[in-house]
Short mmCIF file of C-alpha atoms in Angstrom, two decimals:
data_model
loop_
_atom_site.label_atom_id
_atom_site.label_comp_id
_atom_site.label_asym_id
_atom_site.label_seq_id
_atom_site.Cartn_x
_atom_site.Cartn_y
_atom_site.Cartn_z
CA MET A 142 22.16 -15.88 53.26
CA ILE A 143 21.04 -13.71 50.62
CA ARG A 144 23.71 -14.83 48.19
CA LEU A 145 22.82 -18.39 48.70
CA LYS A 146 18.70 -16.57 48.36
CA LEU A 147 19.24 -14.91 45.33
CA LEU A 148 21.23 -18.52 44.07
CA ASN A 149 18.20 -20.42 45.02
CA ASN A 150 15.65 -17.79 43.17
CA LEU A 151 17.16 -17.63 40.02
CA THR A 152 17.93 -21.54 39.76
CA ASN A 153 13.95 -22.25 41.00
CA THR A 154 12.42 -19.65 38.60
CA GLN A 155 9.85 -21.20 35.49
CA PRO A 156 10.95 -20.86 32.39
CA TYR A 157 9.11 -18.18 30.45
CA GLN A 158 7.41 -17.16 27.10
CA SER A 159 8.73 -15.20 24.36
CA ALA A 160 7.50 -12.34 24.91
CA ASN A 161 8.94 -10.21 21.35
CA THR A 162 6.38 -7.22 19.26
CA ARG A 163 5.97 -9.48 16.56
CA SER A 164 4.86 -12.72 18.30
CA SER A 165 3.59 -13.80 21.88
CA SER A 166 3.70 -17.59 20.86
CA HIS A 167 4.21 -20.49 23.04
CA GLN A 168 7.20 -22.88 21.96
CA ASN A 169 7.78 -27.14 23.99
CA LEU A 170 10.76 -28.54 24.28
CA SER A 171 10.82 -29.97 21.19
CA ALA A 172 10.50 -26.79 19.37
CA TRP A 173 12.60 -24.80 20.30
CA TRP A 174 15.50 -27.89 19.71
CA PHE A 175 13.80 -27.77 16.39
CA VAL A 176 14.14 -24.54 15.52
CA PHE A 177 17.96 -24.38 17.06
CA PHE A 178 19.21 -27.00 15.27
CA ARG A 179 17.46 -25.89 11.57
CA ALA A 180 18.84 -21.90 13.23
CA SER A 181 21.96 -23.49 13.52
CA ILE A 182 22.53 -24.88 9.47
CA PHE A 183 20.77 -21.97 7.98
CA GLY A 184 22.69 -20.28 9.45
CA LEU A 185 25.81 -21.41 9.34
CA LEU A 186 24.72 -21.80 4.56
CA LEU A 187 24.64 -18.46 5.24
CA VAL A 188 28.21 -18.43 4.84
CA HIS A 189 27.96 -19.23 0.27
CA PHE A 190 25.15 -17.19 0.16
CA GLY A 191 24.28 -13.98 1.91
CA LEU A 192 25.08 -10.86 1.02
CA LYS A 193 28.13 -8.91 0.13
CA ALA A 194 30.14 -8.13 2.84
CA ASN A 195 29.89 -4.30 4.24
CA THR A 196 32.66 -4.28 6.18
CA ASP A 197 32.19 -0.29 7.50
CA ASP A 198 28.65 -1.54 8.35
CA ALA A 199 29.57 -4.62 10.49
CA HIS A 200 31.61 -1.93 12.61
CA GLU A 201 28.65 0.08 13.19
CA TRP A 202 26.12 -3.69 14.35
CA LEU A 203 29.07 -3.98 16.09
CA LEU A 204 29.23 -1.34 18.31
CA ARG A 205 25.31 -0.80 18.39
CA MET A 206 25.86 -5.05 20.01
CA GLN A 207 28.09 -3.75 22.56
CA GLU A 208 25.38 0.13 23.15
CA SER A 209 22.91 -2.37 24.02
CA SER A 210 23.93 -5.70 25.52
CA GLN A 211 25.60 -2.68 28.42
CA THR A 212 22.90 -0.41 28.37
CA LEU A 213 19.90 -2.02 27.63
CA ASN A 214 17.75 -4.47 30.54
CA TYR A 215 16.46 -8.27 29.37
CA GLU A 216 16.33 -11.22 30.45
CA ILE A 217 17.68 -13.76 28.20
CA SER A 218 17.27 -17.57 27.81
CA PHE A 219 20.33 -19.64 25.02
CA VAL A 220 21.69 -23.12 25.80
CA VAL A 221 25.68 -23.40 24.52
CA VAL A 222 27.38 -26.22 23.00
CA ASN A 223 30.53 -27.20 22.84
CA GLY A 224 31.27 -31.05 20.91
CA ASN A 225 28.42 -33.32 22.19
CA LYS A 226 27.50 -30.69 25.31
CA ALA A 227 24.90 -28.66 25.72
CA ASP A 228 24.25 -26.29 28.78
CA PRO A 229 21.19 -24.23 28.90
CA TRP A 230 22.23 -20.48 30.22
CA ARG A 231 19.86 -17.36 32.14
CA TRP A 232 21.10 -13.83 32.10
CA PHE A 233 19.51 -11.49 33.28
CA HIS A 234 21.16 -7.95 32.57
CA GLY A 235 20.03 -4.42 34.02
CA THR A 236 21.24 -1.07 35.17
CA VAL A 237 20.59 0.98 38.41
CA GLY A 238 21.63 4.43 38.93
CA ASP A 239 25.73 4.19 37.87
CA ASN A 240 25.48 0.59 37.73
CA GLU A 241 25.83 -2.10 35.88
CA LEU A 242 25.00 -6.26 36.54
CA GLU A 243 24.62 -8.29 35.15
CA ILE A 244 23.46 -12.14 36.16
CA LEU A 245 24.76 -15.54 34.46
CA THR A 246 22.84 -19.20 35.92
CA ALA A 247 23.66 -22.30 34.84
CA LEU A 248 20.86 -24.25 34.85
CA ASN A 249 22.06 -27.55 34.57
CA GLY A 250 24.01 -29.48 37.45
CA PRO A 251 24.58 -27.51 40.42
CA GLY A 252 23.54 -24.09 40.06
CA GLN A 253 26.53 -22.33 39.19
CA GLN A 254 26.39 -18.70 39.44
CA LEU A 255 28.49 -15.27 38.08
CA ILE A 256 27.52 -12.20 39.06
CA ARG A 257 29.32 -9.12 37.58
CA LYS A 258 28.69 -5.06 39.20
CA ASN A 259 31.28 -2.70 37.20
CA GLN A 260 33.84 -4.80 37.15
CA VAL A 261 33.39 -6.72 39.69
CA ILE A 262 32.68 -10.51 39.43
CA THR A 263 31.11 -12.81 42.01
CA TYR A 264 31.36 -16.57 41.52
CA LEU A 265 29.48 -18.31 43.81
CA GLN A 266 27.79 -22.20 43.56
CA PRO A 267 26.58 -24.79 46.83
CA GLU A 268 28.28 -25.79 49.20
CA GLN A 269 31.09 -23.12 48.29
CA PRO A 270 32.33 -19.53 49.85
CA ALA A 271 31.09 -17.44 47.40
CA TYR A 272 34.39 -14.75 45.51
CA SER A 273 34.58 -11.74 44.18
CA ILE A 274 37.53 -11.08 41.76
CA LYS A 275 37.80 -7.13 40.15
CA ASP A 276 38.07 -8.38 36.57
CA THR A 277 38.00 -6.94 32.87
CA ILE A 278 37.20 -10.71 31.60
CA THR A 279 34.81 -13.07 32.53
CA ASP A 280 35.21 -16.99 32.80
CA GLY A 281 32.03 -17.70 31.26
CA PRO A 282 29.39 -17.90 27.82
CA ILE A 283 28.24 -15.32 26.29
CA PRO A 284 31.64 -14.34 24.11
CA GLU A 285 34.38 -11.56 24.50
CA LEU A 286 33.29 -9.78 21.56
CA VAL A 287 30.18 -8.39 24.08
CA ARG A 288 32.88 -6.53 25.96
CA ALA A 289 36.21 -6.14 23.78
CA ASN A 290 37.83 -2.89 21.66
CA ILE A 291 36.50 -3.75 18.33
CA GLU A 292 39.68 -1.46 17.02
CA GLN A 293 42.26 -3.75 19.91
CA ILE A 294 40.67 -6.35 17.50
CA SER A 295 40.61 -5.12 14.14
CA LEU A 296 44.25 -5.12 14.02
CA SER A 297 43.99 -9.70 14.24
CA TYR A 298 40.82 -9.67 12.84
CA ASP A 299 38.63 -8.16 10.31
CA PHE A 300 35.07 -7.61 10.09
CA HIS A 301 31.55 -8.22 7.03
CA LEU A 302 28.19 -7.74 7.17
CA VAL A 303 27.04 -10.96 5.89
CA GLY A 304 23.01 -10.85 4.98
CA LYS A 305 19.36 -11.74 7.20
CA SER A 306 18.60 -14.60 8.79
CA ARG A 307 16.03 -15.99 11.97
CA VAL A 308 17.38 -17.09 14.83
CA ALA A 309 14.67 -17.74 18.15
CA GLY A 310 12.34 -16.85 16.07
CA LEU A 311 13.42 -12.56 15.59
CA PRO A 312 14.55 -11.06 12.29
CA ALA A 313 18.43 -10.84 12.58
CA ARG A 314 21.80 -9.37 10.68
CA LEU A 315 25.44 -12.15 11.08
CA VAL A 316 28.23 -10.06 11.84
CA ARG A 317 31.90 -12.33 10.80
CA ILE A 318 34.48 -11.92 12.81
CA ILE A 319 37.58 -13.69 9.82
CA ALA A 320 40.41 -14.13 12.03
CA LYS A 321 43.87 -12.28 10.23
CA ASP A 322 46.10 -15.96 10.07
CA ASN A 323 45.42 -19.10 11.05
CA HIS A 324 47.01 -19.42 14.87
CA ARG A 325 43.22 -18.00 15.81
CA TYR A 326 39.78 -18.76 14.99
CA ASN A 327 36.58 -16.66 13.27
CA TYR A 328 33.55 -15.58 15.07
CA TRP A 329 29.57 -15.40 13.81
CA LEU A 330 27.16 -13.56 15.53
CA TRP A 331 24.02 -12.94 14.84
CA LEU A 332 22.46 -9.49 16.10
CA HIS A 333 18.73 -8.58 17.05
CA GLU A 334 17.96 -5.86 13.58
CA ASP A 335 15.83 -4.54 16.71
CA THR A 336 18.60 -4.03 19.58
CA GLY A 337 21.16 -5.11 18.36
CA LEU A 338 21.29 -7.48 21.13
CA LEU A 339 23.25 -11.11 20.62
CA LEU A 340 21.13 -14.25 18.74
CA LYS A 341 23.33 -16.47 18.74
CA SER A 342 27.63 -16.30 17.89
CA ALA A 343 29.82 -19.57 16.34
CA ILE A 344 33.07 -20.33 17.07
CA VAL A 345 34.11 -21.66 13.50
CA SER A 346 37.11 -22.91 12.55
CA GLU A 347 39.37 -22.41 9.52
CA ASN A 348 37.45 -24.74 7.44
CA GLY A 349 34.18 -24.04 8.24
CA GLU A 350 33.46 -26.12 10.67
CA ALA A 351 31.06 -24.56 14.17
CA LEU A 352 32.99 -25.48 16.77
CA GLU A 353 30.93 -23.84 19.78
CA GLN A 354 27.78 -22.43 18.42
CA LEU A 355 25.36 -20.18 21.74
CA GLN A 356 22.55 -20.33 20.47
CA VAL A 357 19.12 -18.23 22.15
CA SER A 358 15.74 -18.78 23.03
CA ASN A 359 13.39 -16.69 23.96
CA VAL A 360 14.57 -12.72 24.98
CA GLN A 361 13.00 -10.54 26.54
CA VAL A 362 13.94 -6.04 26.74
CA PHE A 363 12.22 -4.24 29.64
CA SER A 364 12.14 -0.37 30.43
CA GLU A 365 13.27 -0.61 34.07
CA PRO A 366 15.49 -3.42 35.68
CA SER A 367 13.90 -5.92 37.08
CA GLU A 368 13.34 -7.35 40.15
CA ILE A 369 15.94 -9.90 40.63
CA ILE A 370 19.26 -7.17 39.37
CA THR A 371 16.69 -4.78 41.99
CA GLU A 372 18.01 -6.48 44.86
CA VAL A 373 21.61 -8.14 43.35
CA ASP A 374 22.20 -4.15 44.02
CA LYS A 375 21.06 -4.15 47.04
CA ALA A 376 22.36 -7.56 48.01
CA ASP A 377 25.73 -7.95 50.75
CA LEU A 378 28.00 -9.54 48.10
CA PRO A 379 31.68 -10.76 48.52
CA GLU A 380 34.35 -7.81 48.21
CA ALA A 381 37.07 -7.94 45.46
CA VAL A 382 40.48 -10.44 46.58
CA MET A 383 43.50 -9.84 45.67
CA ILE A 384 45.44 -12.54 43.70
CA LYS A 385 48.39 -13.32 46.22
CA ASN A 386 51.96 -14.69 45.00
CA SER A 387 51.15 -11.96 41.65
CA ALA A 388 54.76 -11.60 39.78
CA PRO A 389 55.44 -10.72 37.13
CA MET A 390 56.61 -12.26 33.44
CA GLN A 391 60.32 -10.44 33.92
CA ASN A 392 60.37 -12.27 37.48
CA MET A 393 59.83 -15.55 36.67
CA ASN A 394 62.46 -17.77 35.22
CA TRP A 395 61.00 -18.69 31.42
CA GLN A 396 60.28 -17.44 28.80
CA ILE A 397 56.85 -17.34 26.32
CA GLY A 398 59.10 -16.74 22.73
CA TRP A 399 56.13 -16.74 20.41
CA VAL A 400 52.25 -15.78 21.05
CA PRO A 401 49.82 -16.04 17.64
CA PRO A 402 50.33 -10.87 17.20
CA GLY A 403 48.43 -9.04 19.15
CA PHE A 404 47.46 -11.04 22.06
CA GLU A 405 49.24 -9.99 25.38
CA PRO A 406 49.74 -11.79 28.92
CA VAL A 407 46.20 -10.06 31.54
CA LYS A 408 47.16 -11.75 33.62
CA VAL A 409 50.30 -14.13 35.59
CA ASP A 410 50.90 -15.30 39.02
CA ARG A 411 52.72 -17.46 41.67
CA HIS A 412 49.65 -19.19 43.44
CA TYR A 413 50.20 -22.65 45.38
CA LEU A 414 48.14 -26.16 43.42
CA TYR A 415 44.56 -26.33 44.90
CA GLY A 416 45.13 -28.53 48.29
CA THR A 417 48.62 -28.22 48.43
CA ASN A 418 50.94 -25.61 49.74
CA LYS A 419 54.59 -26.63 48.62
CA GLU A 420 53.86 -26.86 44.89
CA LEU A 421 54.24 -23.27 42.84
CA VAL A 422 52.27 -23.27 39.36
CA ASP A 423 53.32 -19.97 36.98
CA TYR A 424 49.86 -19.36 35.12
CA VAL A 425 49.68 -16.35 32.31
CA MET A 426 47.12 -16.23 30.39
CA LEU A 427 47.39 -13.67 27.19
CA SER A 428 44.17 -12.61 24.80
CA ASP A 429 43.72 -10.25 21.48
CA GLY A 430 40.65 -9.10 23.07
CA VAL A 431 38.40 -11.87 21.27
CA VAL A 432 39.54 -14.99 22.65
CA TRP A 433 42.02 -16.29 25.28
CA PHE A 434 44.35 -19.11 26.90
CA SER A 435 46.33 -20.15 29.83
CA ILE A 436 49.68 -21.12 30.40
CA TYR A 437 50.01 -23.13 34.08
CA LEU A 438 53.88 -23.98 34.21
CA ARG A 439 55.29 -26.72 37.08
CA GLN A 440 59.16 -27.51 38.41
CA MET A 441 58.48 -31.49 37.65
CA GLU A 442 60.10 -33.26 41.24
CA SER A 443 64.12 -34.36 40.43
CA GLY A 444 63.13 -38.18 38.67
CA GLU A 445 60.04 -37.24 37.51
CA THR A 446 58.08 -37.46 34.55
CA VAL A 447 54.65 -36.48 32.66
CA LYS A 448 52.95 -38.04 29.90
CA PRO A 449 51.57 -35.62 27.19
CA VAL A 450 47.97 -35.01 27.11
CA ALA A 451 47.04 -32.92 24.16
CA PHE A 452 42.55 -33.35 23.76
CA ASN A 453 40.23 -31.28 21.95
CA SER A 454 36.86 -30.60 23.13
CA GLY A 455 35.10 -28.53 20.51
CA ALA A 456 36.64 -24.82 20.66
CA ASN A 457 38.18 -25.85 23.47
CA SER A 458 41.89 -27.30 23.15
CA TYR A 459 44.65 -28.77 26.23
CA LEU A 460 47.91 -29.78 26.00
CA THR A 461 49.91 -30.35 28.43
CA GLN A 462 53.72 -31.72 27.78
CA GLN A 463 57.25 -31.79 29.78
CA ILE A 464 60.27 -29.10 28.58
CA GLN A 465 63.41 -30.24 30.59
CA GLN A 466 62.50 -30.52 34.08
CA ALA A 467 59.11 -28.99 34.00
CA GLU A 468 55.73 -29.80 33.29
CA VAL A 469 54.04 -27.31 30.77
CA THR A 470 50.44 -27.06 30.61
CA VAL A 471 48.21 -24.87 27.31
CA ILE A 472 44.10 -23.91 27.38
CA GLY A 473 42.14 -22.36 25.81
CA LYS A 474 39.81 -21.88 22.90
CA ILE A 475 42.39 -22.14 19.80
CA PRO A 476 43.55 -24.73 17.75
CA ALA A 477 45.37 -27.54 18.81
CA GLU A 478 48.64 -26.41 16.02
CA THR A 479 49.08 -22.86 18.01
CA ALA A 480 48.85 -24.28 21.46
CA GLN A 481 51.38 -27.36 20.34
CA ARG A 482 53.29 -24.07 18.80
CA VAL A 483 53.21 -21.77 21.88
CA VAL A 484 54.56 -24.95 23.75
CA ASN A 485 57.68 -25.89 21.75
CA ALA A 486 58.17 -21.75 21.99
CA ILE A 487 59.30 -22.28 26.07
CA SER A 488 62.02 -21.13 26.75
CA TRP A 489 64.46 -20.85 30.02
CA LYS A 490 65.93 -17.82 30.46
CA GLU A 491 70.11 -17.99 31.17
#
């Protein structure tokens, strides 16, 4: 099968060396980790010692990042650090004719892979059937800011161009996306001065703690799409499926009394719990254009009880709580206090 072949080819590819025009030096793994942590510390210090913020230039840099990310042909290796967990990824992107394609492959574990062709996203895992959905939100490691509507998110965030830095040996500009309230996190982006591509990102709490980071180690930009991109363009990927049992919010017997300003429902459906045919779950995903969180509500059996569970891992909050005779769960990259307030505001329609 061509899908399995593509997965194996991507995960077995040998790591390449950085090939930018400024440097062709080889880096071993130890040196790379040194660069990563040194860049992390230095980048965070720029918040206090950077240049004066420039909102107009920050807006232009964000637009440049989006244009470069969506039009250039490139291959990027990066790692995502969330809490005490580090996950390496490889990111291929290219355009073939009118098609924009990208491939994201997890390099640890069994080989999770995401393929996006325009607005259709295909999810692949070994020994599981591949499936495709038509969506604008990818459940992957790349920040939504790469594709966010800048005008829309400016209602909830301020943009500041702070200063210069170096990331993975490349010159970078630091743009801070600062939340206008304390119901969501801040985001810092380090963008390559020459191309505008994302070199590093951080999700930062209100008190300045970096909760999650994405750090690029190698970047290669090509004049033509890579061989693997052209191969995926020709691949017979699964047709996009429709979500069954979808239900608009107005048809549900419960309502959300409060969410942070700017968050709107982007997905609403009712489906059976995985592996069952009798336990229905209501599902709502809300997004402000930068980050999303999900609400799951399951009607409980008579006499059933659920113990409350709450924990954080990096930027992710997880909260489960019983409300009357329903189990409510909130998951997403939002502060724990925000998740708790959302749960407390859920009520039943009369």
